[in-house]
Coordinates of C-alpha atoms in Angstrom, one line a residue:
X26 CA -5.7 -13.8 7.1
X27 CA -3.2 -16.6 6.5
X28 CA -5.8 -18.5 4.6
X29 CA -6.5 -15.6 2.2
X30 CA -2.7 -15.2 1.5
X31 CA -2.7 -18.9 0.6
X32 CA -5.3 -18.4 -2.1
X33 CA -3.3 -15.4 -3.5
X34 CA -0.3 -17.7 -3.8
X35 CA -2.4 -20.1 -6.1
X36 CA -3.0 -17.2 -8.5
X37 CA 0.7 -16.1 -8.3
X38 CA 1.8 -19.7 -9.2
X39 CA -0.5 -20.2 -12.1
X40 CA 0.3 -16.7 -13.5
X41 CA 4.0 -17.5 -13.3
X42 CA 3.5 -20.8 -15.1
X43 CA 1.3 -19.4 -17.8
X44 CA 3.7 -16.5 -18.4
X45 CA 6.6 -18.9 -18.8
X46 CA 4.7 -21.3 -21.1
X47 CA 3.5 -18.4 -23.2
X48 CA 7.0 -17.1 -23.6
X49 CA 8.4 -20.5 -24.6
X50 CA 5.7 -21.1 -27.1
X51 CA 6.0 -17.6 -28.6
X52 CA 9.8 -17.9 -28.8
X53 CA 9.6 -21.2 -30.6
X54 CA 6.9 -19.8 -33.0
X55 CA 9.0 -16.7 -33.7
X56 CA 12.1 -18.7 -34.6
X57 CA 10.1 -20.9 -36.9
X58 CA 8.0 -18.2 -38.7
X59 CA 10.3 -15.2 -38.8
X60 CA 13.8 -16.6 -38.6
X61 CA 12.7 -19.9 -40.3
X62 CA 14.9 -22.0 -38.1
X63 CA 14.3 -25.7 -37.8
X64 CA 12.7 -26.5 -34.4
X65 CA 15.6 -28.2 -32.6
X66 CA 17.6 -27.9 -29.4
X67 CA 19.7 -25.2 -31.0
X68 CA 17.1 -22.5 -30.7
X69 CA 17.0 -23.1 -27.0
X70 CA 20.6 -21.9 -26.6
X71 CA 19.5 -18.4 -27.6
X72 CA 20.4 -15.9 -24.8
X73 CA 17.1 -14.1 -25.2
X74 CA 15.2 -17.3 -24.4
X75 CA 17.3 -17.8 -21.3
X76 CA 16.9 -14.2 -20.4
X77 CA 13.1 -14.4 -20.9
X78 CA 12.7 -17.6 -18.8
X79 CA 14.2 -15.8 -15.8
X80 CA 12.7 -12.4 -16.2
X81 CA 9.5 -12.5 -18.3
X82 CA 7.4 -14.3 -15.7
X83 CA 8.7 -11.9 -13.0
X84 CA 7.7 -8.9 -15.3
X85 CA 4.1 -10.3 -15.6
X86 CA 3.8 -10.9 -11.9
X87 CA 4.9 -7.3 -11.2
X88 CA 2.4 -6.0 -13.7
X89 CA -0.4 -8.1 -12.1
X90 CA 0.6 -7.0 -8.6
X91 CA 0.6 -3.4 -9.6
X92 CA -2.9 -3.9 -11.1
X93 CA -4.1 -5.2 -7.7
X94 CA -4.8 -8.7 -9.1
X95 CA -3.9 -10.4 -5.9
X96 CA -6.4 -8.6 -3.7
X97 CA -9.7 -10.3 -2.8
X98 CA -9.0 -13.2 -5.2
X99 CA -11.9 -15.2 -3.9
X100 CA -14.3 -12.4 -5.0
X101 CA -13.2 -12.5 -8.7
X102 CA -15.8 -12.9 -11.4
X103 CA -15.6 -14.1 -14.9
X104 CA -16.2 -10.7 -16.6
X105 CA -13.5 -9.1 -14.6
X106 CA -11.1 -11.9 -15.4
X107 CA -11.9 -11.7 -19.1
X108 CA -11.5 -8.0 -19.6
X109 CA -8.8 -7.2 -17.0
X110 CA -6.6 -10.1 -18.4
X111 CA -7.1 -8.7 -21.9
X112 CA -6.1 -5.2 -20.9
X113 CA -3.1 -6.4 -19.0
X114 CA -2.0 -8.6 -21.9
X115 CA -2.2 -5.7 -24.4
X116 CA -0.2 -3.4 -22.1
X117 CA 2.4 -6.0 -21.1
X118 CA 3.0 -7.3 -24.6
X119 CA 3.4 -3.8 -25.8
X120 CA 6.1 -3.1 -23.2
X121 CA 7.9 -6.3 -23.9
X122 CA 7.7 -5.7 -27.6
X123 CA 9.9 -2.5 -27.3
X124 CA 12.2 -4.2 -24.8
X125 CA 12.8 -7.5 -26.5
X126 CA 11.4 -7.7 -30.0
X127 CA 12.2 -4.3 -31.6
X128 CA 15.7 -5.5 -32.7
X129 CA 14.7 -8.9 -33.9
X130 CA 15.6 -10.2 -37.4
X131 CA 12.7 -9.4 -39.7
X132 CA 11.9 -9.5 -43.4
X133 CA 9.6 -6.5 -43.4
X134 CA 8.0 -4.2 -40.8
X135 CA 4.8 -6.2 -41.1
X136 CA 6.7 -8.9 -39.1
X137 CA 6.7 -6.6 -36.1
X138 CA 2.9 -6.5 -36.1
X139 CA 2.7 -10.3 -36.6
X140 CA 5.1 -10.8 -33.7
X141 CA 3.1 -8.5 -31.4
X142 CA -0.3 -10.1 -32.2
X143 CA 1.1 -13.6 -32.0
X144 CA 2.6 -13.0 -28.6
X145 CA -0.6 -11.2 -27.4
X146 CA -2.8 -14.1 -28.6
X147 CA -0.6 -16.8 -27.0
X148 CA -0.2 -15.0 -23.7
X149 CA -3.8 -14.0 -23.3
X150 CA -5.1 -17.4 -24.3
X151 CA -2.9 -19.4 -21.9
X152 CA -3.2 -16.9 -19.0
X153 CA -7.0 -16.8 -19.4
X154 CA -7.4 -20.6 -19.5
X155 CA -5.3 -21.0 -16.4
X156 CA -7.2 -18.3 -14.5
X157 CA -10.6 -19.5 -15.5
X158 CA -9.7 -23.1 -14.5
X159 CA -8.5 -21.9 -11.1
X160 CA -11.6 -19.6 -10.7
X161 CA -13.9 -22.5 -11.5
X162 CA -12.0 -24.7 -9.1
X163 CA -12.3 -22.1 -6.3
X164 CA -16.0 -21.6 -7.2
X165 CA -16.6 -25.4 -6.8
X166 CA -14.9 -25.5 -3.5
X167 CA -16.9 -22.5 -2.3
X168 CA -20.2 -24.2 -3.3
X169 CA -19.1 -27.3 -1.4
X170 CA -18.2 -25.1 1.5
X171 CA -14.7 -26.3 1.5
X172 CA -13.5 -22.7 1.2
X173 CA -15.1 -20.2 3.5
X174 CA -14.1 -16.9 5.1
X175 CA -15.1 -16.0 8.6
X176 CA -17.6 -13.2 8.7
X177 CA -19.2 -11.5 11.7
X178 CA -22.7 -9.9 11.4
X179 CA -23.5 -7.2 13.9
X180 CA -27.0 -5.9 14.5
X181 CA -30.4 -6.8 15.9
X182 CA -31.7 -10.3 15.4
X183 CA -34.0 -9.7 12.5
X184 CA -31.6 -7.5 10.6
X185 CA -28.8 -10.1 11.0
X186 CA -31.0 -12.9 9.8
X187 CA -32.2 -10.9 6.8
X188 CA -28.6 -9.9 5.8
X189 CA -27.3 -13.4 6.2
X190 CA -30.1 -14.9 4.1
X191 CA -29.5 -12.2 1.4
X192 CA -25.8 -12.9 1.2
X193 CA -26.2 -16.6 1.2
X194 CA -28.4 -16.4 -1.8
X195 CA -25.6 -14.8 -3.7
X196 CA -22.5 -16.6 -2.4
X197 CA -21.5 -19.5 -0.1
X198 CA -18.2 -17.8 0.6
X199 CA -18.9 -16.8 4.1
X200 CA -19.3 -18.8 7.3
X201 CA -21.4 -16.3 9.3
X202 CA -21.5 -15.6 13.0
X203 CA -23.9 -13.2 14.7
X204 CA -23.4 -10.6 17.3
X205 CA -26.9 -9.6 18.4
X206 CA -27.3 -6.1 19.8
X207 CA -30.1 -5.2 22.1
X208 CA -31.8 -1.8 21.8
X209 CA -29.5 -0.2 24.4
X210 CA -26.4 -2.2 23.8
X211 CA -23.2 -0.4 22.7
X212 CA -20.5 -2.1 20.6
X213 CA -17.4 -2.3 22.7
X214 CA -14.7 -4.9 22.3
X215 CA -14.9 -7.3 19.4
X216 CA -12.3 -9.9 18.4
X217 CA -11.6 -8.3 15.1
X218 CA -8.6 -10.3 14.0
X219 CA -10.3 -13.7 14.0
X220 CA -12.7 -12.5 11.3
X221 CA -12.1 -11.9 7.6
X222 CA -15.1 -9.6 7.2
X223 CA -17.5 -7.7 9.3
X224 CA -21.1 -7.0 8.2
X225 CA -23.0 -4.3 10.0
X226 CA -26.8 -4.7 10.0
X227 CA -27.2 -2.1 12.7
X228 CA -30.3 -0.1 13.6
X229 CA -30.0 3.6 13.0
X230 CA -29.9 4.4 16.7
X231 CA -26.7 2.5 17.0
X232 CA -24.9 4.0 13.9
X233 CA -22.8 6.3 16.0
X234 CA -21.4 3.4 18.0
X235 CA -19.7 1.6 15.2
X236 CA -16.9 4.0 14.3
X237 CA -14.3 2.6 16.6
X238 CA -15.1 -0.9 15.5
X239 CA -14.8 0.0 11.8
X240 CA -11.5 1.8 12.4
X241 CA -10.1 -1.2 14.3
X242 CA -11.2 -3.5 11.5
X243 CA -9.6 -1.4 8.8
X244 CA -6.4 -1.1 10.7
X245 CA -6.2 -4.9 10.8
X246 CA -7.2 -5.2 7.1
X247 CA -10.5 -6.8 7.9
X248 CA -13.1 -6.1 5.3
X249 CA -16.1 -4.0 6.4
X250 CA -19.5 -3.9 4.8
X251 CA -22.5 -1.7 5.6
X252 CA -26.0 -1.5 4.3
X253 CA -26.4 1.0 1.5
X254 CA -29.0 3.0 3.5
X255 CA -26.6 3.3 6.4
X256 CA -23.7 4.6 4.5
X257 CA -24.9 8.2 4.4
X258 CA -24.3 8.4 8.1
X259 CA -20.6 7.7 7.5
X260 CA -20.1 9.8 4.3
X261 CA -16.7 11.5 4.3
X262 CA -15.3 9.4 7.1
X263 CA -14.2 6.3 5.1
X264 CA -13.4 5.4 1.5
X265 CA -16.3 3.3 0.1
X266 CA -16.6 1.0 -2.9
X267 CA -19.6 -0.8 -4.4
X268 CA -19.6 -4.5 -4.3
X269 CA -21.0 -6.0 -7.4
X270 CA -23.7 -8.6 -6.8
X271 CA -24.4 -7.5 -3.3
X272 CA -26.7 -5.1 -1.5
X273 CA -23.8 -4.1 0.8
X274 CA -21.3 -1.3 0.4
X275 CA -17.6 -2.0 1.2
X276 CA -15.4 0.3 3.1
X277 CA -12.0 0.0 1.5
X278 CA -9.2 -0.9 3.8
X279 CA -6.5 -0.6 1.1
X280 CA -5.7 3.1 1.2
X281 CA -2.4 2.6 -0.7
X282 CA -2.8 0.5 -3.9
X283 CA 0.2 -1.7 -4.9
X284 CA 1.3 0.5 -7.8
X285 CA 1.1 3.5 -5.5
X286 CA 3.2 1.8 -2.8
X287 CA 5.8 0.7 -5.4
X288 CA 6.1 4.1 -7.0
X289 CA 6.2 5.8 -3.6
X290 CA 9.0 3.5 -2.4
X291 CA 11.0 3.9 -5.6
X292 CA 10.7 7.7 -5.3
X293 CA 11.9 7.5 -1.7
X294 CA 14.9 5.3 -2.6
X295 CA 15.9 7.5 -5.6
X296 CA 15.7 10.8 -3.7
X297 CA 17.5 9.4 -0.6
X298 CA 20.3 7.9 -2.8
X299 CA 20.8 11.1 -4.6
X300 CA 20.8 13.2 -1.4
X301 CA 22.7 11.1 1.1
X302 CA 26.2 11.2 -0.5
X303 CA 26.2 15.0 -0.5
X304 CA 24.8 15.2 3.0
X305 CA 27.0 12.5 4.5
X306 CA 30.3 13.9 3.1
X307 CA 29.7 17.7 3.1
X308 CA 26.7 18.8 5.2
X309 CA 26.7 16.3 8.0
X310 CA 30.4 16.9 9.0
X311 CA 29.8 20.7 9.2
X312 CA 26.6 20.3 11.3
X313 CA 28.4 17.7 13.5
X314 CA 31.2 20.1 14.2
X315 CA 28.8 22.9 15.1
X316 CA 26.8 20.6 17.5
X317 CA 29.9 19.4 19.2
X318 CA 31.3 22.9 19.6
X319 CA 28.0 24.3 21.0
X320 CA 27.2 21.8 23.7
X321 CA 28.4 18.5 25.3
X322 CA 26.7 15.3 24.1
X323 CA 26.0 13.1 21.1
X324 CA 25.7 14.5 17.6
X325 CA 22.7 12.4 16.7
X326 CA 19.6 11.8 18.7
X327 CA 17.5 8.7 18.4
X328 CA 14.1 8.1 19.8
X329 CA 11.5 5.3 19.5
X330 CA 8.6 6.3 17.2
X331 CA 5.6 4.3 15.9
X332 CA 5.6 3.4 12.2
X333 CA 3.5 1.5 9.7
X334 CA 1.1 -1.1 11.2
X335 CA 2.1 0.1 14.7
X336 CA 5.7 -1.1 14.4
X337 CA 8.2 0.8 16.5
X338 CA 11.4 2.1 15.0
X339 CA 14.3 4.4 16.0
X340 CA 14.1 7.8 14.4
X341 CA 17.4 9.6 13.7
X342 CA 17.8 13.3 14.1
X343 CA 20.5 15.9 14.8
X344 CA 20.5 16.6 18.6
X345 CA 19.0 20.1 19.1
X346 CA 18.6 19.9 22.9
X347 CA 20.9 19.5 25.9
X348 CA 21.9 16.0 26.6
X349 CA 19.2 14.0 28.6
X350 CA 16.7 16.8 28.1
X351 CA 13.9 14.3 28.5
X352 CA 15.1 11.8 31.1
X353 CA 11.7 10.6 32.5
X354 CA 8.2 11.5 31.3
X355 CA 7.9 12.4 27.5
X356 CA 7.7 16.2 27.1
X357 CA 6.6 18.2 24.0
X358 CA 8.7 21.1 23.0
X359 CA 7.4 24.4 24.2
X360 CA 7.8 27.9 22.8
X361 CA 11.1 29.4 24.1
X362 CA 12.1 26.0 25.5
X363 CA 15.3 26.4 27.5
X364 CA 16.3 22.8 26.7
X365 CA 17.1 23.8 23.1
X366 CA 20.7 24.6 22.4
X367 CA 21.9 27.7 20.4
X368 CA 22.7 25.7 17.3
X369 CA 19.6 23.6 17.9
X370 CA 17.4 26.7 17.4
X371 CA 19.0 27.3 14.0
X372 CA 18.7 23.6 13.0
X373 CA 15.0 23.6 14.0
X374 CA 14.3 26.9 12.3
X375 CA 15.4 25.5 8.9
X376 CA 14.5 21.9 9.8
X377 CA 18.0 20.8 9.2
X378 CA 17.7 18.5 12.2
X379 CA 15.4 16.3 10.2
X380 CA 17.9 15.5 7.5
X381 CA 19.3 12.3 9.1
X382 CA 15.9 10.9 8.7
X383 CA 16.8 10.3 5.1
X384 CA 18.6 7.2 6.4
X385 CA 15.3 6.1 7.9
X386 CA 13.7 6.6 4.5
X387 CA 16.4 4.6 2.7
X388 CA 16.2 1.6 5.0
X389 CA 12.4 1.7 4.8
X390 CA 11.2 2.8 8.2
X391 CA 9.9 6.1 6.8
X392 CA 8.8 7.7 3.6
X393 CA 9.7 11.2 2.4
X394 CA 6.0 12.2 2.8
X395 CA 3.7 10.7 5.3
X396 CA 2.0 11.4 8.7
X397 CA 4.2 12.7 11.4
X398 CA 5.7 9.8 13.4
X399 CA 4.7 10.1 17.1
X400 CA 5.6 8.3 20.3
X401 CA 3.1 5.7 21.7
X402 CA 2.6 7.9 24.8
X403 CA 1.0 10.6 22.7
X404 CA -0.7 8.3 20.2
X405 CA -2.7 6.7 23.0
X406 CA -3.9 10.2 24.1
X407 CA -4.7 11.3 20.5
X408 CA -6.7 8.1 19.8
X409 CA -8.8 8.6 22.9
X410 CA -10.1 11.8 21.4
X411 CA -9.7 11.0 17.7
X412 CA -10.2 7.2 16.9
X413 CA -9.6 7.8 13.2
X414 CA -5.9 8.6 14.0
X415 CA -5.3 4.8 13.9
X416 CA -5.8 4.8 10.2
X417 CA -2.7 6.9 9.7
X418 CA -0.7 3.8 10.8
X419 CA -1.7 2.0 7.6
X420 CA 1.1 3.9 5.7
X421 CA 4.7 4.8 6.6
X422 CA 5.3 8.0 8.5
X423 CA 7.2 10.8 6.7
X424 CA 9.9 13.4 7.1
X425 CA 7.3 15.9 6.0
X426 CA 3.5 15.8 5.6
X427 CA 0.5 17.7 4.6
X428 CA -0.1 18.4 8.3
X429 CA 3.4 19.8 8.6
X430 CA 3.1 22.2 5.7
X431 CA -0.5 23.3 6.4
X432 CA -0.4 23.3 10.2
X433 CA 3.2 23.0 11.4
X434 CA 4.7 21.8 14.6
X435 CA 2.3 20.8 17.4
X436 CA 3.2 21.2 21.1
X437 CA -0.1 20.1 22.6
X438 CA -2.4 17.1 22.2
X439 CA -5.1 19.4 20.9
X440 CA -2.7 20.8 18.2
X441 CA -1.6 17.3 17.3
X442 CA -5.2 16.4 16.7
X443 CA -5.7 19.5 14.5
X444 CA -2.5 18.5 12.5
X445 CA -3.7 14.9 12.2
X446 CA -6.8 16.1 10.3
X447 CA -4.7 17.3 7.5
X448 CA -2.8 13.9 7.4
X449 CA -6.2 12.1 7.2
X450 CA -7.0 14.3 4.1
X451 CA -3.6 13.2 2.7
X452 CA -4.5 9.5 3.4
X453 CA -7.7 9.8 1.3
X454 CA -5.9 11.6 -1.6
X455 CA -2.5 9.9 -1.5
X456 CA -0.6 10.0 -4.8
X457 CA 3.0 10.6 -6.0
X458 CA 2.0 13.9 -7.5
X459 CA 0.7 15.1 -4.1
X460 CA 3.9 13.9 -2.5
X461 CA 5.9 16.0 -4.9
X462 CA 3.7 19.1 -4.2
X463 CA 4.2 18.6 -0.5
X464 CA 7.9 18.4 -0.9
X465 CA 8.0 21.7 -2.8
X466 CA 5.8 23.3 -0.1
X467 CA 8.3 22.0 2.5
X468 CA 11.3 23.4 0.6
X469 CA 9.6 26.7 0.6
X470 CA 8.9 26.5 4.3
X471 CA 12.6 25.6 5.0
X472 CA 13.9 28.5 2.8
X473 CA 11.7 30.9 4.8
X474 CA 12.9 29.5 8.1
X475 CA 9.4 28.7 9.4
X476 CA 10.4 25.8 11.5
X477 CA 10.3 25.7 15.3

């Protein structure tokens, strides 16, 4: 995994350099053609040039990142580089035109068109040259087997040999290892994390034994490939993607694309920033007073929950139960639970107890919308019956979720599993628009007092 990140950094570096060079060349050309200044050191004292040197390359890297350019960089091909770079250049130059060039000194409006196309031509040409040179260099190293990714092929002996022969005819990218399955052998524990990719050349009678292995691989961001004729057995369980130049089908481990992750995080920050001042200075003091008056104990309640990538964090809530209500073994809330305080029942009914989690959202432990964060004690039990639950840990947990608005609170392992099915649907259809819809559904639920 570290090796793949290193190759990504090469592309980041050459993209930064090419964006900087393109901006310097364009700025000099603009000064000479439009403002008709003599090329001298004086033009390099322009504040726009200094501003551009710092921010322009960062803008382009952000655009490339949102376009998912730094994902699977070793699998790039020339046609994708040509057309994707052109599209990015057109869009990026158009944005920068309105930010930096619209107020430039011009002789006529034709100069705007000239400026735009000059910058587009310069940026595209320089970026493309750098990217193709790096692509060719990587391609040469791959042919020389100086760059190789670790790949594990699982299946019977003949199928593994055929798959490896087929892939090696198309690329020398992988250093293959084989895990041979006998007719009655079931796939149990595999050292997933020491592989970059896993190829399944499994017989049909073993197809039902690979689910847990696939899930484990996806959770650890290991690429998974299946034969096209096997994929029908897994339809609907995983997101798939065609691999150009290969007979294999990829199962996509990237459920949240970079632009989605950035827009989701920005949305979380904006909403939490707008909400927290009002809550901290008006709502929280009132709730704190009522909790203190109702029962002895702390105002807030913290508990360890499991977040993205299995990382634990402390969730923050208003205390709705008597102090030390769960001193030993974890206990789910039951109907008419006598541990819940009088004010706690009100807070739960309208989900006001969840409001402090906006602090978790702001600091990045949680999102506004995402799977319900659970304790490891219950996660282990859920995963025993529902292995796909592990995939929910690929994104941040949320204050609310599709499972919460469609199913509601869960007070048994069985009901948690039922709710998790809705969250898996959310994972496959994740988008900012869906988040907004879920938030409105949640507001409607809060207004009607449907919480427990």
